[in-house]
Amino acid sequence: MSQKMSSHGGGGPKPKPKLAVPRPSSSVILISPQNEVLLLHRVKTSTSFASAHVFPGGNLSLQDGTCPPAEDPKHHEDAPWYRNAAVRELFEESGILLAKDKNTGKMLAVPEEERERGRRAIHQQGMKFDEWLRERDANAVPDTDKLIPFTRWITPTNVPKRYTTQMYLYFLPLPLESEKPLLNEIPAEGEKEEIQVPTSDGGVEVTEARFLPASEWLRMARAGEIILFPPQFLLLHLVAEFLDKSPRGPGVAVEELKKRREGLVEFVHSGQPPWTDKCISPKMLKVAEDGRAVLALDHPGPELKGTGRRGEADRVVKVKFKQGSARELELQWKKDVFREDGGEKSNL
């Protein structure tokens, strides 16, 4: 979030660098049958979010559909190409397949070994995702209808590599009976659906993929055990408010799990604008006394100036950026940040 200043000869101010065009990408906040969240640990050599824990996702490709050009505001709107990319990238990065029979709506069940071969072939561009699906079942299509938009993020202008990322929520089916163990097996006809276990991609981009409660991911970040960046931190915080209410653990009844999901979905569709439509390009308000940057979340970015798109006006994120990493994150109400020292705080 900081820019290095340098002297420039010639008697005039140094021209501003050309603004990088945000590359379109998608990410999925995948919720497990036990209401846990999937995060991936990126390799330390990654060009984006190195060593951080992130939601599965990645850049759009031609096989996902044709995204409008960068100068078109629709370049930054939820659309089939963003949804297709979300499902494809989830499969490539974690091995979890979200596909269904387009006629019956039944989820497609593919054995784990076959899924692993498929994700490698697609990632290495040996075949397209939709082609691989049709080879499994002629009626198979990505299950994009159950994706719920949950904010868009546009990288700030002072970062050389920028993205316009559509975030989605997706809920895997609840267990039929919470007291029964969840098995990773292909069900017989009419039985409960397969519970897929996420795996890394062999260390190409991801070293680990696992489900944990949103509140546990946040605890690990606060303790310095993992790296989260502001988008992941904020969204995990919001998810935890609904899915991680007490009581917690494997003994929670299915009806309670369902009720918590319904509360989260209702929240996502609330607000002005609703969280489904918020577009956030973090912008530094000030530097706090402890040296952390205070990031405003209400700006949509210069690409959407004058379009009416807005972000989140009431909250801010405090963060310390150091050597490409984000540490000491905290979510606060904006009004509290500007109170005088010693005033009452209301941390979220």
Coordinates of C-alpha atoms in Angstrom, one line a residue:
M1 CA 0.0 0.0 0.0
S2 CA 3.1 2.3 0.0
Q3 CA 4.9 3.9 -2.8
K4 CA 8.7 4.5 -2.8
M5 CA 9.6 8.1 -3.6
S6 CA 12.7 8.8 -5.7
S7 CA 14.4 11.9 -7.1
H8 CA 14.0 12.7 -10.7
G9 CA 16.4 14.9 -12.7
G10 CA 15.5 17.2 -15.5
G11 CA 13.9 20.0 -13.5
G12 CA 10.3 18.6 -13.5
P13 CA 8.3 16.2 -11.5
K14 CA 8.6 12.5 -12.4
P15 CA 5.6 11.4 -14.5
K16 CA 3.2 9.1 -12.8
P17 CA 3.6 5.4 -13.8
K18 CA 0.9 4.1 -16.1
L19 CA -2.0 2.6 -14.1
A20 CA -2.0 -1.2 -14.4
V21 CA -5.2 -2.7 -15.8
P22 CA -6.9 -5.0 -13.3
R23 CA -7.0 -8.6 -14.6
P24 CA -10.3 -10.4 -14.1
S25 CA -10.3 -13.2 -11.6
S26 CA -12.7 -15.2 -9.3
S27 CA -12.5 -16.7 -5.9
V28 CA -14.8 -19.1 -3.9
I29 CA -15.5 -19.0 -0.2
L30 CA -16.4 -22.7 0.0
I31 CA -18.4 -23.8 3.1
S32 CA -18.1 -27.4 4.1
P33 CA -21.0 -29.6 5.4
Q34 CA -19.9 -28.7 8.9
N35 CA -19.9 -24.9 8.1
E36 CA -16.1 -24.7 7.9
V37 CA -14.2 -22.6 5.3
L38 CA -11.7 -23.9 2.8
L39 CA -8.4 -22.0 2.5
L40 CA -5.3 -22.8 0.4
H41 CA -1.7 -22.2 1.5
R42 CA 0.1 -20.6 -1.5
V43 CA 3.7 -21.5 -2.3
K44 CA 6.4 -19.0 -1.2
T45 CA 7.4 -18.6 -4.8
S46 CA 4.0 -17.4 -5.9
T47 CA 3.9 -14.0 -7.7
S48 CA 0.7 -13.1 -5.8
F49 CA 0.0 -13.6 -2.1
A50 CA 3.2 -15.6 -1.6
S51 CA 3.0 -17.9 1.5
A52 CA -0.5 -16.5 2.3
H53 CA -3.7 -18.4 3.0
V54 CA -6.3 -17.6 0.4
F55 CA -9.7 -18.7 -1.0
P56 CA -9.4 -20.9 -4.0
G57 CA -9.5 -19.0 -7.2
G58 CA -7.6 -17.5 -10.1
N59 CA -7.6 -15.6 -13.3
L60 CA -10.2 -16.0 -16.0
S61 CA -9.2 -17.8 -19.2
L62 CA -10.7 -17.9 -22.7
Q63 CA -12.4 -21.2 -21.9
D64 CA -14.5 -19.4 -19.2
G65 CA -16.2 -17.0 -21.7
T66 CA -15.5 -13.6 -23.1
C67 CA -15.2 -10.9 -20.4
P68 CA -16.0 -7.3 -21.6
P69 CA -13.0 -5.1 -22.3
A70 CA -11.3 -3.3 -19.4
E71 CA -12.7 0.1 -20.2
D72 CA -16.3 -1.3 -20.0
P73 CA -17.8 -1.1 -16.4
K74 CA -19.4 -4.6 -17.1
H75 CA -15.8 -5.8 -16.9
H76 CA -16.3 -5.6 -13.1
E77 CA -19.7 -7.3 -12.8
D78 CA -20.8 -10.8 -11.8
A79 CA -21.3 -12.8 -15.1
P80 CA -21.1 -16.3 -16.4
W81 CA -17.4 -16.0 -17.2
Y82 CA -16.6 -15.1 -13.6
R83 CA -18.7 -18.0 -12.4
N84 CA -17.2 -20.5 -14.8
A85 CA -13.7 -19.4 -13.7
A86 CA -14.6 -19.8 -10.0
V87 CA -15.7 -23.4 -10.4
R88 CA -12.8 -24.3 -12.7
E89 CA -10.2 -22.7 -10.5
L90 CA -11.6 -24.4 -7.4
F91 CA -11.3 -27.7 -9.2
E92 CA -7.7 -27.1 -10.4
E93 CA -6.5 -25.8 -7.0
S94 CA -8.3 -28.1 -4.5
G95 CA -9.7 -31.0 -6.5
I96 CA -13.2 -30.3 -5.4
L97 CA -15.7 -30.6 -8.3
L98 CA -18.9 -28.5 -8.4
A99 CA -20.7 -30.0 -11.4
K100 CA -24.2 -31.3 -12.0
D101 CA -26.5 -32.9 -14.5
K102 CA -28.1 -30.0 -16.4
N103 CA -31.4 -32.0 -16.8
T104 CA -31.8 -33.5 -13.3
G105 CA -29.7 -31.1 -11.2
K106 CA -28.0 -34.1 -9.5
M107 CA -24.5 -33.4 -8.5
L108 CA -21.8 -35.2 -10.5
A109 CA -19.9 -37.8 -8.5
V110 CA -16.4 -38.6 -9.9
P111 CA -13.9 -40.9 -8.1
E112 CA -11.0 -39.1 -6.5
E113 CA -8.3 -40.6 -8.8
E114 CA -10.2 -39.6 -11.8
R115 CA -10.6 -36.1 -10.5
E116 CA -6.9 -35.9 -9.8
R117 CA -6.0 -36.9 -13.4
G118 CA -8.6 -34.4 -14.7
R119 CA -7.4 -31.4 -12.7
R120 CA -3.8 -32.0 -13.8
A121 CA -4.8 -32.2 -17.4
I122 CA -6.8 -29.0 -17.2
H123 CA -4.2 -27.1 -15.3
Q124 CA -1.5 -28.1 -17.8
Q125 CA -3.9 -27.0 -20.6
G126 CA -4.1 -30.5 -21.9
M127 CA -7.9 -30.1 -22.2
K128 CA -10.7 -27.7 -21.3
F129 CA -12.7 -28.0 -18.2
D130 CA -16.1 -28.3 -20.0
E131 CA -14.7 -30.9 -22.4
W132 CA -13.5 -33.0 -19.4
L133 CA -16.9 -32.7 -17.8
R134 CA -18.7 -33.9 -20.9
E135 CA -16.4 -36.9 -21.1
R136 CA -17.6 -37.8 -17.6
D137 CA -21.3 -37.2 -18.5
A138 CA -22.8 -35.7 -21.6
N139 CA -25.2 -33.6 -19.6
A140 CA -22.6 -32.3 -17.0
V141 CA -22.2 -28.6 -16.5
P142 CA -20.5 -26.5 -13.8
D143 CA -22.8 -25.8 -10.9
T144 CA -22.6 -22.0 -11.1
D145 CA -26.2 -21.3 -10.1
K146 CA -25.5 -21.9 -6.4
L147 CA -22.6 -19.3 -6.4
I148 CA -23.7 -16.3 -4.3
P149 CA -21.8 -13.0 -5.0
F150 CA -20.0 -11.7 -1.9
T151 CA -18.1 -8.5 -2.8
R152 CA -15.8 -7.6 -5.6
W153 CA -12.2 -6.4 -4.8
I154 CA -10.1 -4.2 -7.1
T155 CA -6.4 -4.0 -6.3
P156 CA -5.3 -0.5 -5.2
T157 CA -3.7 1.7 -7.8
N158 CA -0.2 1.8 -6.2
V159 CA 0.3 -2.0 -6.7
P160 CA 2.0 -3.0 -10.0
K161 CA 0.0 -6.2 -10.5
R162 CA -3.8 -5.5 -10.2
Y163 CA -6.9 -7.7 -10.2
T164 CA -10.6 -7.3 -10.3
T165 CA -11.8 -10.3 -8.3
Q166 CA -15.4 -11.5 -7.9
M167 CA -15.8 -13.3 -4.6
Y168 CA -18.5 -16.0 -4.3
L169 CA -20.0 -18.0 -1.5
Y170 CA -20.9 -21.7 -2.1
F171 CA -22.4 -24.0 0.4
L172 CA -21.7 -27.8 0.1
P173 CA -24.7 -29.9 1.1
L174 CA -25.4 -30.3 4.8
P175 CA -24.9 -33.8 6.3
L176 CA -28.1 -35.8 6.5
E177 CA -27.3 -36.8 10.1
S178 CA -24.7 -34.8 12.0
E179 CA -23.9 -37.8 14.3
K180 CA -22.8 -40.0 11.4
P181 CA -19.2 -39.6 10.1
L182 CA -18.7 -38.0 6.8
L183 CA -17.2 -40.5 4.3
N184 CA -15.2 -39.7 1.2
E185 CA -16.8 -42.3 -1.1
I186 CA -19.0 -42.4 -4.1
P187 CA -22.6 -43.1 -3.0
A188 CA -24.9 -45.7 -4.4
E189 CA -27.9 -44.4 -6.3
G190 CA -30.3 -42.6 -3.9
E191 CA -27.8 -42.4 -1.0
K192 CA -26.2 -39.2 0.4
E193 CA -23.9 -37.3 -1.9
E194 CA -20.2 -37.7 -1.8
I195 CA -18.2 -35.5 0.6
Q196 CA -15.1 -34.4 -1.3
V197 CA -11.8 -33.9 0.6
P198 CA -9.6 -31.0 -0.7
T199 CA -6.0 -31.6 -1.6
S200 CA -3.1 -29.5 -2.7
D201 CA -2.1 -29.4 -6.4
G202 CA 1.2 -31.1 -5.6
G203 CA 3.0 -27.9 -4.7
V204 CA 2.6 -26.2 -8.1
E205 CA 0.7 -23.3 -6.6
V206 CA -0.7 -24.7 -3.3
T207 CA 1.1 -26.6 -0.5
E208 CA -2.0 -27.3 1.6
A209 CA -5.8 -27.2 1.3
R210 CA -8.1 -27.7 4.3
F211 CA -11.3 -26.8 6.0
L212 CA -11.3 -25.0 9.4
P213 CA -13.9 -22.8 11.1
A214 CA -13.6 -19.2 10.0
S215 CA -12.9 -18.1 13.6
E216 CA -9.9 -20.6 13.8
W217 CA -8.4 -19.1 10.6
L218 CA -8.7 -15.7 12.2
R219 CA -7.2 -16.8 15.4
M220 CA -4.2 -18.3 13.5
A221 CA -3.7 -15.0 11.6
R222 CA -3.8 -12.9 14.8
A223 CA -1.3 -15.3 16.4
G224 CA 1.0 -14.8 13.4
E225 CA 0.7 -18.5 12.5
I226 CA -0.6 -17.8 9.0
I227 CA -0.8 -14.8 6.6
L228 CA -4.1 -13.3 5.6
F229 CA -4.6 -10.3 3.4
P230 CA -7.4 -7.7 4.0
P231 CA -10.0 -9.3 1.6
Q232 CA -9.7 -12.7 3.2
F233 CA -9.6 -11.3 6.7
L234 CA -12.7 -9.2 6.3
L235 CA -14.8 -11.9 4.7
L236 CA -13.7 -14.6 7.2
H237 CA -14.7 -12.2 10.0
L238 CA -18.2 -11.7 8.5
V239 CA -18.6 -15.4 7.9
A240 CA -17.5 -16.3 11.5
E241 CA -20.2 -14.0 12.9
F242 CA -22.9 -16.3 11.6
L243 CA -21.4 -19.8 11.2
D244 CA -19.3 -19.9 14.4
K245 CA -21.8 -19.0 17.0
S246 CA -21.8 -21.1 20.2
P247 CA -22.2 -24.0 20.6
R248 CA -19.5 -25.2 18.2
G249 CA -18.0 -28.5 17.2
P250 CA -19.2 -31.7 15.5
G251 CA -22.2 -32.2 17.8
V252 CA -24.1 -29.2 16.4
A253 CA -27.5 -30.3 14.9
V254 CA -28.1 -30.1 11.2
E255 CA -31.0 -27.8 11.8
E256 CA -28.7 -25.4 13.6
L257 CA -26.1 -25.5 10.9
K258 CA -28.8 -24.7 8.4
K259 CA -30.1 -21.8 10.5
R260 CA -26.7 -20.3 10.6
R261 CA -26.3 -20.6 6.9
E262 CA -29.6 -18.8 6.4
G263 CA -28.5 -16.0 8.6
L264 CA -25.3 -15.5 6.6
V265 CA -27.2 -15.5 3.3
E266 CA -29.7 -13.0 4.6
F267 CA -26.7 -10.8 5.7
V268 CA -25.0 -11.0 2.3
H269 CA -28.1 -9.7 0.7
S270 CA -28.4 -6.8 3.1
G271 CA -26.8 -3.4 3.3
Q272 CA -26.6 -0.3 1.1
P273 CA -25.4 -1.5 -1.2
P274 CA -25.9 -5.2 -0.3
W275 CA -22.7 -7.3 0.1
T276 CA -23.5 -9.0 -3.1
D277 CA -22.9 -5.8 -4.9
K278 CA -20.2 -4.1 -2.9
C279 CA -17.0 -3.2 -4.8
I280 CA -14.0 -2.5 -2.7
S281 CA -10.6 -1.0 -3.6
P282 CA -8.8 -0.4 -0.3
K283 CA -7.4 3.1 0.2
M284 CA -5.2 4.2 3.0
L285 CA -6.9 6.8 5.3
K286 CA -4.0 7.3 7.6
V287 CA -1.2 5.6 9.6
A288 CA -2.3 4.7 13.1
E289 CA -0.1 5.5 16.1
D290 CA 1.1 1.9 16.2
G291 CA 2.4 2.1 12.6
R292 CA -0.4 0.2 11.0
A293 CA -2.1 1.4 7.9
V294 CA -5.8 2.2 8.3
L295 CA -7.6 1.1 5.1
A296 CA -10.9 2.6 4.0
L297 CA -13.2 0.1 2.2
D298 CA -15.7 2.4 0.6
H299 CA -13.9 3.2 -2.7
P300 CA -14.7 1.1 -5.8
G301 CA -11.5 2.0 -7.6
P302 CA -10.8 4.5 -10.4
E303 CA -12.2 2.2 -13.1
L304 CA -15.7 2.5 -11.6
K305 CA -15.6 6.2 -10.8
G306 CA -18.9 7.8 -11.6
T307 CA -20.8 4.5 -12.1
G308 CA -22.5 4.5 -8.7
R309 CA -20.7 1.4 -7.5
R310 CA -19.7 1.6 -3.8
G311 CA -17.9 -0.4 -1.2
E312 CA -18.2 -0.8 2.6
A313 CA -18.6 2.6 4.3
D314 CA -18.8 1.7 8.0
R315 CA -15.7 -0.6 8.5
V316 CA -12.0 -0.2 8.1
V317 CA -9.1 -2.7 8.3
K318 CA -5.9 -2.0 10.2
V319 CA -2.8 -3.8 8.8
K320 CA 0.9 -3.7 8.9
F321 CA 2.5 -4.4 5.5
K322 CA 6.1 -5.7 5.6
Q323 CA 8.1 -7.3 2.9
G324 CA 5.1 -8.2 0.8
S325 CA 3.3 -9.7 3.8
A326 CA 0.3 -8.5 5.8
R327 CA 0.4 -8.7 9.6
E328 CA -1.5 -7.5 12.7
L329 CA -4.8 -7.2 11.0
E330 CA -7.8 -5.8 12.8
L331 CA -11.4 -4.9 11.7
Q332 CA -12.9 -1.8 13.3
W333 CA -15.8 0.6 12.8
K334 CA -14.6 3.6 10.9
K335 CA -16.2 6.0 13.5
D336 CA -14.0 4.5 16.3
V337 CA -10.8 5.0 14.4
F338 CA -11.2 8.8 14.5
R339 CA -12.1 9.1 18.1
E340 CA -9.6 10.8 20.4
D341 CA -7.0 8.6 22.1
G342 CA -8.5 7.1 25.3
G343 CA -12.0 7.2 23.9
E344 CA -14.1 4.1 23.9
K345 CA -13.4 1.6 21.2
S346 CA -15.8 -1.0 19.7
N347 CA -13.7 -3.6 17.9
L348 CA -15.6 -5.9 15.7

